[in-house]
C-alpha positions as a printed Julia matrix, in Angstrom:
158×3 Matrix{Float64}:
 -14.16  12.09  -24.33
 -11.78  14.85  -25.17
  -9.29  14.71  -27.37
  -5.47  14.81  -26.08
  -2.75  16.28  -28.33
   0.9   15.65  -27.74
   2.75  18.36  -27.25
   6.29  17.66  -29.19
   7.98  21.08  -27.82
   8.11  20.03  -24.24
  10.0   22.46  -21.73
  10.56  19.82  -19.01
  13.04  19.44  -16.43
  14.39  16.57  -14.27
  12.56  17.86  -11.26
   9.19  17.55  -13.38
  10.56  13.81  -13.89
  11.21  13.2   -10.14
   7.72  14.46   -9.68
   6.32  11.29  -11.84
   8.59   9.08  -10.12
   7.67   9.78   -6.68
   4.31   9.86   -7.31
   4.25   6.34   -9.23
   6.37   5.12   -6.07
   4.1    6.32   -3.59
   0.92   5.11   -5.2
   3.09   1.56   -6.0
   3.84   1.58   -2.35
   1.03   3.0    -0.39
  -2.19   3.71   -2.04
  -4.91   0.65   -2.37
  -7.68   0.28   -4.82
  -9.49  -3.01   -4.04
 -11.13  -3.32   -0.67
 -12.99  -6.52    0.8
 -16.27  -6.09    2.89
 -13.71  -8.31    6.26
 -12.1   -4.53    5.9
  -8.77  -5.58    3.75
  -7.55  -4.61    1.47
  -5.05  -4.68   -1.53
  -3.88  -3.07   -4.67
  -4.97  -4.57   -7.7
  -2.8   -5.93  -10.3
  -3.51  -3.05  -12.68
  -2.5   -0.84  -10.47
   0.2   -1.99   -9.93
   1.87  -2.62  -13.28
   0.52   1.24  -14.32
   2.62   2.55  -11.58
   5.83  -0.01  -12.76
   5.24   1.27  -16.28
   5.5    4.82  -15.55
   8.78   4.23  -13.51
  10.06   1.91  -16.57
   9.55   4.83  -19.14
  10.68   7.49  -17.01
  13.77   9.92  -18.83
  16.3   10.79  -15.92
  18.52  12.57  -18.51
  19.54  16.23  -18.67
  17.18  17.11  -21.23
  14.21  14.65  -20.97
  12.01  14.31  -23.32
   8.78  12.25  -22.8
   6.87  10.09  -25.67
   3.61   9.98  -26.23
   3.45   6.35  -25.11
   4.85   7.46  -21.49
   2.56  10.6   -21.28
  -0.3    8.25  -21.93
   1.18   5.81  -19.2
   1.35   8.55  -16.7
  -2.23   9.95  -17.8
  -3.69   6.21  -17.06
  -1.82   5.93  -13.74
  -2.9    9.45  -12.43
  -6.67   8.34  -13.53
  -6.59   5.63  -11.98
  -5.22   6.58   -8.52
  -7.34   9.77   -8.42
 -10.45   7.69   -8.31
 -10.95   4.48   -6.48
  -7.58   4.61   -4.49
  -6.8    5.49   -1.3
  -3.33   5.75    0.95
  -5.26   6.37    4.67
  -7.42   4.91    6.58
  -9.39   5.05    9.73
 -11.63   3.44   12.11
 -15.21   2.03   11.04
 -13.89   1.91    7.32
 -12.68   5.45    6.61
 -10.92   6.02    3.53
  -8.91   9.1     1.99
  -6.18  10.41    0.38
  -3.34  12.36    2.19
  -2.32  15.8     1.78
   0.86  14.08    0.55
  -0.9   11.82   -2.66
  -3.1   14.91   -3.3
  -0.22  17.3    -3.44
   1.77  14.82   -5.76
  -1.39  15.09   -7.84
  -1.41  17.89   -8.24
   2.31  18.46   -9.09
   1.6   15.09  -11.89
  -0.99  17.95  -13.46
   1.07  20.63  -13.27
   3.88  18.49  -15.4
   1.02  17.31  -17.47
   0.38  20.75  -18.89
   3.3   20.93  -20.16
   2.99  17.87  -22.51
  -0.58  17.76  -23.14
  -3.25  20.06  -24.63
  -6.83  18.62  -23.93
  -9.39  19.65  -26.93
 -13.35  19.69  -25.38
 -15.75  19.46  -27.96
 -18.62  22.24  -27.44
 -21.18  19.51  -25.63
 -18.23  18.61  -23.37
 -17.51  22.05  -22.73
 -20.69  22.89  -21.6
 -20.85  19.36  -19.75
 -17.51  20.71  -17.47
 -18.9   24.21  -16.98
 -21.7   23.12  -15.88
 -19.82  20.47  -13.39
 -17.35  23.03  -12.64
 -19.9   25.81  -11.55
 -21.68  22.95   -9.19
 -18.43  22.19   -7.74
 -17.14  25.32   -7.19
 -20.08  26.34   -4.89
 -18.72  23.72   -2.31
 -15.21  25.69   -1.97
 -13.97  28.01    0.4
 -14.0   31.69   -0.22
 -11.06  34.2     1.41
 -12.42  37.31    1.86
 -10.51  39.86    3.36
  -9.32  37.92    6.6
 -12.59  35.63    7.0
 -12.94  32.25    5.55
 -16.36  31.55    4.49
 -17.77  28.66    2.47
 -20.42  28.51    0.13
 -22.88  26.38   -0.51
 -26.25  24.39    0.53
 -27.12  24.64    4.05
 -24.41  26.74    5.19
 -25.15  29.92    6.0
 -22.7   31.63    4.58
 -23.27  34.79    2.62
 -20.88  36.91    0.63
């Protein structure tokens, strides 16, 4: 598990705060985490008080300033909803996240850099670059004005 220090020289700004709020409201409102094999679903209780908990501790001031305690509550909410939850679904069962969750993710980590500093020890930096350098076959590649994608069984070649 890597080790998270607090950044206490924080350069944040009321938009990074909105950021946090909309995504706790949109995963409060829309995403689900516990899903029944009759096809329903609902969000679970912990879910549901880590998004409240985040928009409790938010700072809407001129100058926020977070505490550790509500950088922890954001890190736990963004955890949870980028695993088990989802905000669309399809036919047959079909679950995902929408471009609009996954961009609010990504805005959450973007904010989270500037209040966090993650420490890897050496195995689990050799555990991510290994995980990273599987992964990052699987992504597309934009060379020159072709797409191509790498990976098993595509065909592709650089």
């Amino acid at each position: 598990m890597p080790t998270i220090v607090y950044r206490n020289d924080q350069k944040i700004s009321l938009g990074d705060v909105m950021k946090f709020a909309v995504y706790a409201e949109h995963v409060s409102r829309l995403c689900y985490d516990v899903f029944e094999e009759d096809g329903s679903r609902s969000r679970s209780e912990a879910l549901s008080r880590r998004a409240q908990a985040v928009s409790d501790s938010l700072d809407f001031g001129d100058e926020p300033h977070f505490l550790a305690e509500t950088t922890r509550k954001v890190l736990a909410l963004r955890d949870m909803a980028s695993g088990m939850c989802f905000d669309t679904f399809g036919e047959r069962g079909h679950m995902g996240k929408s471009m609009d969750l996954l961009g609010m993710a990504r805005d959450v980590d973007e904010v989270l850099e500037k209040l966090v500093i993650y420490h890897l020890s050496p195995a689990e930096l050799e555990a991510a670059e290994t995980e990273w350098a599987h992964e990052s076959q699987f992504h597309a590649k934009i060379e020159g004005d072709n797409l191509t994608r790498d990976g098993p069984g595509t065909g592709a070649s650089a």
